[in-house]
PDB file of C-alpha atoms and ligand atoms in Angstrom:
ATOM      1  CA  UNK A   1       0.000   0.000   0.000  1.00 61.00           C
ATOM      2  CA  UNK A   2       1.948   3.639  -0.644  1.00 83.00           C
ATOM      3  CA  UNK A   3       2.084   5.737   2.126  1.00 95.00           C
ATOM      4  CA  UNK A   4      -0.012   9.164   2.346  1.00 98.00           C
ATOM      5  CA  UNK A   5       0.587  12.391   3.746  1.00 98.00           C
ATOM      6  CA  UNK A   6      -2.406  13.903   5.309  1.00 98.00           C
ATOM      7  CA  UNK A   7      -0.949  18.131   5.913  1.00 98.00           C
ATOM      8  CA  UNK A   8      -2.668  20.210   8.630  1.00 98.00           C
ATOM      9  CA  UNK A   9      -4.443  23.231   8.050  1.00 98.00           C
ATOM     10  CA  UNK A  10      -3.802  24.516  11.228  1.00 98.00           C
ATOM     11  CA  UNK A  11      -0.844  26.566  10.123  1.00 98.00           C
ATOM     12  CA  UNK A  12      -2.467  27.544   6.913  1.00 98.00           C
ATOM     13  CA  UNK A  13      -3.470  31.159   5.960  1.00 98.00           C
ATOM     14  CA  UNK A  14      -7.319  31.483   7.582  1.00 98.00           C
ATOM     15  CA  UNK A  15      -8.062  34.829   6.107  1.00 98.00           C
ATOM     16  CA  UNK A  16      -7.487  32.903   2.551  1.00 98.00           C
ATOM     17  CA  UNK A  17      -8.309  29.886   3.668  1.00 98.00           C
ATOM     18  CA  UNK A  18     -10.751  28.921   0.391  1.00 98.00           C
ATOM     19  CA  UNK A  19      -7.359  29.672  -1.265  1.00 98.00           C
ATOM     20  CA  UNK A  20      -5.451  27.387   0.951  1.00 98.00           C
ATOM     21  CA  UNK A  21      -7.904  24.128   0.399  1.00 98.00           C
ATOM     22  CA  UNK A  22      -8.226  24.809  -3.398  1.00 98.00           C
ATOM     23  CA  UNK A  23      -4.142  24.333  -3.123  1.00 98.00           C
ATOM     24  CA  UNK A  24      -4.652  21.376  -1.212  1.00 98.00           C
ATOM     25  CA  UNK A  25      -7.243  20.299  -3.413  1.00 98.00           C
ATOM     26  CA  UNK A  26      -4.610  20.018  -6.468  1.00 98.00           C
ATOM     27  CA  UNK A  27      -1.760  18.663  -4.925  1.00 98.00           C
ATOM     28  CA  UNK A  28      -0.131  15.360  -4.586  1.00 98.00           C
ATOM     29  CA  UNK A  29      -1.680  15.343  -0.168  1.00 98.00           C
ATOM     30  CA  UNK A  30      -4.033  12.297   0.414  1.00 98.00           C
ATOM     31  CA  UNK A  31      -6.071  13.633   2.855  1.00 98.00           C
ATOM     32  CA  UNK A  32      -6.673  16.935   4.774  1.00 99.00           C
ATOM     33  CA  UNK A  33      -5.610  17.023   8.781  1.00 99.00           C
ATOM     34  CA  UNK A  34      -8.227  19.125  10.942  1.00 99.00           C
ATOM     35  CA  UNK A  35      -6.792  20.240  14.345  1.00 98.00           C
ATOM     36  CA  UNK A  36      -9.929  20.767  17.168  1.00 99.00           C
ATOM     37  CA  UNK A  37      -9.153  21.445  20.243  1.00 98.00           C
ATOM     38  CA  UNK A  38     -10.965  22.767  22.866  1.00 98.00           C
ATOM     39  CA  UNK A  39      -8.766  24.872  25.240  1.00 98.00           C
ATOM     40  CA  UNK A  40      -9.873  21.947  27.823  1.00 98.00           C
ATOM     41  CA  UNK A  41      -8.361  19.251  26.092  1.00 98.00           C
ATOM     42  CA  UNK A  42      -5.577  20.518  25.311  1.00 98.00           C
ATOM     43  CA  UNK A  43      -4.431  24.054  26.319  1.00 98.00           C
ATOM     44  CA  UNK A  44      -5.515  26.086  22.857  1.00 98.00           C
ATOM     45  CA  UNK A  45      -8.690  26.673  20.709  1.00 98.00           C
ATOM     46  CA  UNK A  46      -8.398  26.449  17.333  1.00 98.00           C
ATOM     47  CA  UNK A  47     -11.657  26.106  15.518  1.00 98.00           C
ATOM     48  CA  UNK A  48     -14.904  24.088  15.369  1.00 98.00           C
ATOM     49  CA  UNK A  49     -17.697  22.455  12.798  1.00 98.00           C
ATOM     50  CA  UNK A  50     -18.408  25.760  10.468  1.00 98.00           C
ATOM     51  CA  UNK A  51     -14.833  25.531   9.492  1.00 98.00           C
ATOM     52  CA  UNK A  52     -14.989  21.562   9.011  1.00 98.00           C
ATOM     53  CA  UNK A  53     -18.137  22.130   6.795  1.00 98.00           C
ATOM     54  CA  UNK A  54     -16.940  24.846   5.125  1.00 98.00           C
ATOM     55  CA  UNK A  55     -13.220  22.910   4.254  1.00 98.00           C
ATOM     56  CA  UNK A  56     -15.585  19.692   3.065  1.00 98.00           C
ATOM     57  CA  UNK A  57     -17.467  22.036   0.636  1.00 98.00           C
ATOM     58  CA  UNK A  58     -14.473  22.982  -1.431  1.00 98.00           C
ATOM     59  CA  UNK A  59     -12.577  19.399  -1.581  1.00 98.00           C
ATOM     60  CA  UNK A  60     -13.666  15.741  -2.014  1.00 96.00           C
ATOM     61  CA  UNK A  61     -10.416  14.576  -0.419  1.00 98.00           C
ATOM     62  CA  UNK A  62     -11.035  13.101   3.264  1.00 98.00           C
ATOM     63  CA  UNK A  63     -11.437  14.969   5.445  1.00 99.00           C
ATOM     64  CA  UNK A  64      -8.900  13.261   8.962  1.00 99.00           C
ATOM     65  CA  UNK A  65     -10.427  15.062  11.786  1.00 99.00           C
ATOM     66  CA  UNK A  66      -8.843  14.649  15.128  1.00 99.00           C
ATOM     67  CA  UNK A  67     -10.573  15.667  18.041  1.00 99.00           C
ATOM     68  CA  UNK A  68      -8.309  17.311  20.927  1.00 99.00           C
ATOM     69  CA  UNK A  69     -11.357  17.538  23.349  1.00 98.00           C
ATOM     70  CA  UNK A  70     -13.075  16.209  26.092  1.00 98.00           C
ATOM     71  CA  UNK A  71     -16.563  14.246  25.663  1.00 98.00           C
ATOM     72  CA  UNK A  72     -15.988  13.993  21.980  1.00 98.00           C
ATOM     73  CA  UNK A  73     -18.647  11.100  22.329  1.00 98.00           C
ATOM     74  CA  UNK A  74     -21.092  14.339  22.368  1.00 98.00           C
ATOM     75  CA  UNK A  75     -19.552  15.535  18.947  1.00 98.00           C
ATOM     76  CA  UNK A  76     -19.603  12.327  16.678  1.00 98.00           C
ATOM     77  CA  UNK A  77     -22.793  12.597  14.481  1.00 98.00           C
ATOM     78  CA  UNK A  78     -21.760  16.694  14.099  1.00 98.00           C
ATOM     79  CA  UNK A  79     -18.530  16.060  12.800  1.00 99.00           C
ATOM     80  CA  UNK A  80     -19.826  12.960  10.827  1.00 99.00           C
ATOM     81  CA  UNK A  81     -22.343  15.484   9.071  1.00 98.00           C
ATOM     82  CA  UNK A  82     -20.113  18.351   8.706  1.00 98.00           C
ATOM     83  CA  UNK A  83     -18.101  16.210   6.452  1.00 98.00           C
ATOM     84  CA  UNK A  84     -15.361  14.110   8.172  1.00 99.00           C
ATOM     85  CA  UNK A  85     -14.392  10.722   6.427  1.00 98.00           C
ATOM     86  CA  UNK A  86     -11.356   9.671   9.461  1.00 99.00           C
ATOM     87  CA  UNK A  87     -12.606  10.551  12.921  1.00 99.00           C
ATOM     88  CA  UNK A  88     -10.044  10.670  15.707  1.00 99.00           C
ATOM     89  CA  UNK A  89     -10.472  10.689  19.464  1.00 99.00           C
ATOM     90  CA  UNK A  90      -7.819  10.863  22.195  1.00 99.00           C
ATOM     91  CA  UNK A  91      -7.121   7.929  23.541  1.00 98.00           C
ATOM     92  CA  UNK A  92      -6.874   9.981  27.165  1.00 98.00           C
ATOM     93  CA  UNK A  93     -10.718  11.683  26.505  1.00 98.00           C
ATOM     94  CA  UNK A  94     -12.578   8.852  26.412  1.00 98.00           C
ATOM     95  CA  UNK A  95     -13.446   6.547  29.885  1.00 97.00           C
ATOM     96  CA  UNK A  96     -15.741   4.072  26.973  1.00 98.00           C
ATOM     97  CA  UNK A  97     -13.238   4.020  24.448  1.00 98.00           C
ATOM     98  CA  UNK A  98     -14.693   1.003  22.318  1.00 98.00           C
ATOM     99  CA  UNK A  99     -18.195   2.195  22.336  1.00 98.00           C
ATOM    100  CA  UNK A 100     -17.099   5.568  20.389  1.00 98.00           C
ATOM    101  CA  UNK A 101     -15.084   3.578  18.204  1.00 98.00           C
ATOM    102  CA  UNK A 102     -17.909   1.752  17.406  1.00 98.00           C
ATOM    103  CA  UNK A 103     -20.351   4.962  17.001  1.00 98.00           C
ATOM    104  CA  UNK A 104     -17.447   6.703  14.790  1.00 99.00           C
ATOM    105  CA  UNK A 105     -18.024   3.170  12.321  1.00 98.00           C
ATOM    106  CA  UNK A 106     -21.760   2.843  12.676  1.00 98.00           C
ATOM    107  CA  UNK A 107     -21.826   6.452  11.599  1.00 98.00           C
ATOM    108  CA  UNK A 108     -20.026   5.475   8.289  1.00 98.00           C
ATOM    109  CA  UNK A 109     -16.593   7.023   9.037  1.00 99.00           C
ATOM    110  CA  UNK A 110     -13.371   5.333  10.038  1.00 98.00           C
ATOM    111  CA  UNK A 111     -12.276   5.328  13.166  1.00 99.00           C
ATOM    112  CA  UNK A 112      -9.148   6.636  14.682  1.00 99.00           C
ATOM    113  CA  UNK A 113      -7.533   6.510  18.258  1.00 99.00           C
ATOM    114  CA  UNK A 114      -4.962   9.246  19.051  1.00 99.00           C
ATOM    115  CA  UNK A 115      -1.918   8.574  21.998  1.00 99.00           C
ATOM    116  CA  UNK A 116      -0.108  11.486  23.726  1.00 98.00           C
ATOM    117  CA  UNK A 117       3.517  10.797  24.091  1.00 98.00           C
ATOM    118  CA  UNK A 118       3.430   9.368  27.696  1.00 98.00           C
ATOM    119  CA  UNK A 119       0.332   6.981  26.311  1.00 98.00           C
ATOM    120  CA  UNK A 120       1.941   3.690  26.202  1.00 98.00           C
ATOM    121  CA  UNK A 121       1.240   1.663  22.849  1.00 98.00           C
ATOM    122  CA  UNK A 122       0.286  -1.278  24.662  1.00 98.00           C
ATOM    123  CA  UNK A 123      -3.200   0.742  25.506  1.00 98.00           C
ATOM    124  CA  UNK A 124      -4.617   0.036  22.922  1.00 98.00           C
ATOM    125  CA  UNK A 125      -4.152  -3.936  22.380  1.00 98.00           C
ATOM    126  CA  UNK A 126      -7.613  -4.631  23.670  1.00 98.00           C
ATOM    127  CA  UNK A 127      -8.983  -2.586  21.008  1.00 98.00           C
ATOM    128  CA  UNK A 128      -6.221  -2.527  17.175  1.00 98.00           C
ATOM    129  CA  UNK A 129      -8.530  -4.730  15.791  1.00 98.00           C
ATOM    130  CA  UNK A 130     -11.747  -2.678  15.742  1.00 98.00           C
ATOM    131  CA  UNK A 131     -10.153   0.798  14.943  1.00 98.00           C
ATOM    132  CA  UNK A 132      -9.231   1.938  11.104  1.00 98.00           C
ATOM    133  CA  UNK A 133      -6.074   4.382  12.438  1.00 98.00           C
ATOM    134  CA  UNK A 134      -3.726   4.572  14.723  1.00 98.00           C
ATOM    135  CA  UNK A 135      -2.758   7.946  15.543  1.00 99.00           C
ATOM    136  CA  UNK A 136       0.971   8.685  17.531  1.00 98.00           C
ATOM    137  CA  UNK A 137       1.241  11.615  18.575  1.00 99.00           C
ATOM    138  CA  UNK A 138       5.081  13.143  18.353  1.00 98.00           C
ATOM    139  CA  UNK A 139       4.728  16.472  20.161  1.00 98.00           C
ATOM    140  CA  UNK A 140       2.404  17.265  23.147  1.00 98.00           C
ATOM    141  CA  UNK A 141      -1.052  17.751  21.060  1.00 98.00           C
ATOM    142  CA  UNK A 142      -1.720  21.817  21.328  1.00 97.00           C
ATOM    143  CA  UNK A 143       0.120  23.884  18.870  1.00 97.00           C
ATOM    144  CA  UNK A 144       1.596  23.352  15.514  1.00 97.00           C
ATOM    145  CA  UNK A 145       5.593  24.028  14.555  1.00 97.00           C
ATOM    146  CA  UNK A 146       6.876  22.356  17.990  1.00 98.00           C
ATOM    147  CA  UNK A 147       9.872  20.232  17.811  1.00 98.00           C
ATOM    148  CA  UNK A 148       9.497  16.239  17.145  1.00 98.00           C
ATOM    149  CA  UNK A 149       9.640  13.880  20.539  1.00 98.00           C
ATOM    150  CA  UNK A 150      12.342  11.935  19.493  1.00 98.00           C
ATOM    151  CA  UNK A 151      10.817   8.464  21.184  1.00 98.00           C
ATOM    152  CA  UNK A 152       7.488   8.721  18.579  1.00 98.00           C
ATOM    153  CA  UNK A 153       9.578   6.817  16.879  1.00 98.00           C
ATOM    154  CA  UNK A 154      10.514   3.867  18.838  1.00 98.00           C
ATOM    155  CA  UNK A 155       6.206   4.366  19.473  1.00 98.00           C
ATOM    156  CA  UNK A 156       5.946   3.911  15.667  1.00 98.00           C
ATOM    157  CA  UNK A 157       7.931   0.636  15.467  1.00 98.00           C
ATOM    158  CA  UNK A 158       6.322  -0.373  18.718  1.00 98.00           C
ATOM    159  CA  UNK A 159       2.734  -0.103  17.152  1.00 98.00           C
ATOM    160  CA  UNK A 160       3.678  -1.497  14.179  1.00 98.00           C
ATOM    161  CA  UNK A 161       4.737  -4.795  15.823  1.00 98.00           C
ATOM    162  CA  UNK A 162       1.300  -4.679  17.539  1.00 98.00           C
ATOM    163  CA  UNK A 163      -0.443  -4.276  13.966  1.00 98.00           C
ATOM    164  CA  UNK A 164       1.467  -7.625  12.461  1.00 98.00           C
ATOM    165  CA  UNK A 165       1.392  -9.597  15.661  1.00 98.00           C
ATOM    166  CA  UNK A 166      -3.085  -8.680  15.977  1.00 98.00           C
ATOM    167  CA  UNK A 167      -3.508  -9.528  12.112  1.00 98.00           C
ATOM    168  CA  UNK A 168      -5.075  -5.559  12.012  1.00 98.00           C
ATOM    169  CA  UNK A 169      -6.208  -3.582   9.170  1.00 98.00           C
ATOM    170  CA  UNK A 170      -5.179  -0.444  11.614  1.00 98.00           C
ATOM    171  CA  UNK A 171      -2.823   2.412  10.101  1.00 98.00           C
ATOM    172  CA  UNK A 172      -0.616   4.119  11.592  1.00 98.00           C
ATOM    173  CA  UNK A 173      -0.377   7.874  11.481  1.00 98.00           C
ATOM    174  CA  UNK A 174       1.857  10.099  12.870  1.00 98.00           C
ATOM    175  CA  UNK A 175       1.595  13.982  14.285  1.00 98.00           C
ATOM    176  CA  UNK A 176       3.742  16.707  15.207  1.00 98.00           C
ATOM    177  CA  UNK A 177       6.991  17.945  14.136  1.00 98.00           C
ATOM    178  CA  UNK A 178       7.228  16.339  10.652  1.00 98.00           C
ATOM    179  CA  UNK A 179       9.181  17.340   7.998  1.00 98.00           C
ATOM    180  CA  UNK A 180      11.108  15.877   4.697  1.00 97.00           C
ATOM    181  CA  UNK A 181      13.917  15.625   7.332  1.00 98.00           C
ATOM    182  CA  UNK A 182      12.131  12.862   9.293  1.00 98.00           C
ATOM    183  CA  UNK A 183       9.561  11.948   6.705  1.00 98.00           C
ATOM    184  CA  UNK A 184      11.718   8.564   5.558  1.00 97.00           C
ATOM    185  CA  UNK A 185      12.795   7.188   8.747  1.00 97.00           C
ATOM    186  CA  UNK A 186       9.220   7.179   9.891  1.00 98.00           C
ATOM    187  CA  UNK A 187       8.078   5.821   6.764  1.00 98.00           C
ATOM    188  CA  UNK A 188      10.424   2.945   7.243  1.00 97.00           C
ATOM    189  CA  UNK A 189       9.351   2.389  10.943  1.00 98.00           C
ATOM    190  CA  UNK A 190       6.084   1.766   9.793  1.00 98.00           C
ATOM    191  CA  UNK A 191       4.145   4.895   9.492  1.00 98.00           C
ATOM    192  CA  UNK A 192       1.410   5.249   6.858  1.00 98.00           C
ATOM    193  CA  UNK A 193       0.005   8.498   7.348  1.00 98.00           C
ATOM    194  CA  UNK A 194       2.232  11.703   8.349  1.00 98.00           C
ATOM    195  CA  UNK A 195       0.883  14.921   9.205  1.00 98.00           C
ATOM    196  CA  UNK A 196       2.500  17.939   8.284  1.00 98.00           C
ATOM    197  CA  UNK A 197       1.095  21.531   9.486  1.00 98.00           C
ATOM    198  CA  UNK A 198       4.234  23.844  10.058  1.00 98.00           C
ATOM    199  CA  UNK A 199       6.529  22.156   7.366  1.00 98.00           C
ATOM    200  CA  UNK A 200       4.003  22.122   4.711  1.00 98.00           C
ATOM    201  CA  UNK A 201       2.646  25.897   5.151  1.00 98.00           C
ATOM    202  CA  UNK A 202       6.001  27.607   6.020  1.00 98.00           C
ATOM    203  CA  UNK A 203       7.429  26.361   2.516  1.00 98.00           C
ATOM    204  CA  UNK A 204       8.039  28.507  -0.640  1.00 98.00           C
ATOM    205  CA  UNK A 205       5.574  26.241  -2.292  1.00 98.00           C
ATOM    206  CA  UNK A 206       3.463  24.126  -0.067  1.00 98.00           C
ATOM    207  CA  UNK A 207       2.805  21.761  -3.226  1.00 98.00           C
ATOM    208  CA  UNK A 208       5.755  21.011  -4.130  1.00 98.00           C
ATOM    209  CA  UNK A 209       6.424  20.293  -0.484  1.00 98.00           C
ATOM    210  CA  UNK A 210       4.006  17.545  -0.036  1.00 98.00           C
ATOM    211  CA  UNK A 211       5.224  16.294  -3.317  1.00 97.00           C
ATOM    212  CA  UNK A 212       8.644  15.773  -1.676  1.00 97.00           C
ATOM    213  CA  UNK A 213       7.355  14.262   1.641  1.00 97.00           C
ATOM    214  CA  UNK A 214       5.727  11.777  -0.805  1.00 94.00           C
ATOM    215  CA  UNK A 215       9.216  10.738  -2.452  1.00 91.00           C
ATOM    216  CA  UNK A 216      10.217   9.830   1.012  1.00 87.00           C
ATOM    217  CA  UNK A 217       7.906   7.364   1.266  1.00 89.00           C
TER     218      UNK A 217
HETATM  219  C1  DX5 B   1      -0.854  19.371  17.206  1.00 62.59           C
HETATM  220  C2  DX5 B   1      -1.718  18.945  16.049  1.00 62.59           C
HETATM  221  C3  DX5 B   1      -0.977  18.742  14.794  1.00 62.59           C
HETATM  222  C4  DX5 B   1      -0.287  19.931  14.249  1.00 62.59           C
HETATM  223  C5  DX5 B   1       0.944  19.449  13.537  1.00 62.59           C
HETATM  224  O1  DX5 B   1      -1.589  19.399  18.364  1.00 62.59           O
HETATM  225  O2  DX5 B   1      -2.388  17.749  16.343  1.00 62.59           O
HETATM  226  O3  DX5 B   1      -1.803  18.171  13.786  1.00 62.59           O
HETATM  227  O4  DX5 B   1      -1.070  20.694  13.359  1.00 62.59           O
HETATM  228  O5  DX5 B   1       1.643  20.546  13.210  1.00 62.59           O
HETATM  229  P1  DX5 B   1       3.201  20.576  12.946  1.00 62.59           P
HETATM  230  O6  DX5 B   1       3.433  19.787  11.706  1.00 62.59           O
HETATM  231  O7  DX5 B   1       3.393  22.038  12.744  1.00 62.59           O
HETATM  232  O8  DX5 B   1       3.886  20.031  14.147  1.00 62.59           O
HETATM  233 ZN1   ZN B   2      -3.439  16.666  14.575  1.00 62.59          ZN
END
């Protein structure tokens, strides 16, 4: 299977930000990464449904939302309807982790599970096999451009191990910090998906940078 690169608008331009997804639209990216957060969550507020409808109106790529709040259980069907294909939760928001994973699917999206750095990998045996995406986070979850967590990628290999050894469909995407300088190694260590928010929108040409994380993989 090749390996995608789903970049985050949460760096992108938001006073041009119909000019930002039509860019998206026509590049090389696989799917589009949409940062919510709460400011309970996690300590920042970034921005809610209108702008997930209004991003699903101008692209058909999928939409990979990833929910950095609390109670997202109260959120699924809204997101679901506002146009997300790939619905994350935190693996640290949710006390009945397998019953949201199972509303995200009976909803018709695919379901994702996100880990903080301290989260272990092993959380989330009881559960690989019923979830579409694995979701390591490699910076504390918050704010874009922060440096990578050097460990994510032991976390990557880790989870990866867990995917062969449970016969899982699961893939594994990574967050936070990526750039064509760490694109390949993660790649190799198993990632499928990598996020990209500050890389991607501080380039000269944020097209021709997703083309190149692509190469990498
Ligand atoms: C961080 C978000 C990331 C962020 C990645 O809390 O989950 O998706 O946008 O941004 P960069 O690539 O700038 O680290
Ligand atoms: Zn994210």
């Amino acid at each position: 299977m090749s390996k995608l690169v789903s970049p985050s608008i949460l760096s992108a331009d938001f006073a041009s930000l119909g000019r930002e997804i039509n860019m998206l639209d026509r590049s090389v990216a696989d799917w589009i990464h949409l940062d919510i957060m709460d400011g309970v969550f996690v300590p920042n507020i970034s921005f809610g449904l209108p702008v997930v409808r209004a991003v699903s109106k101008l692209t058909l790529k999928p939409l990979d939302v990833h929910l950095m709040i609390v109670n997202p259980e109260k959120y699924l069907g809204k997101f679901c309807s506002a146009g997300a294909s790939i619905l994350t939760v935190q693996y640290e928001a949710c006390v009945h982790l397998h019953g949201i994973v199972q509303q995200i699917r009976s909803l018709g999206m695919k379901a994702g599970v996100a880990l903080n750095p301290h989260t272990p990998v092993s959380s989330v045996e009881n559960i690989i096999g019923d979830i579409d995406l694995l979701l390591i986070m490699s910076v504390n979850p918050g704010f874009g451009g922060q440096r990578f967590i050097p460990k994510s990628l032991d976390k990557v290999r880790q989870a990866k191990e867990l995917i062969m050894r449970t016969d899982s469909s699961a893939l594994i995407e990574v967050d936070g910090g990526i750039s064509i300088e760490n694109a390949e190694e993660l790649y190799s260590a198993g990632a499928d998906v990598l996020v990209a928010g500050n890389a991607v929108f501080s380039a000269e040409s944020p097209a021709d940078y997703i083309k190149e994380l692509k190469v990498k993989s």
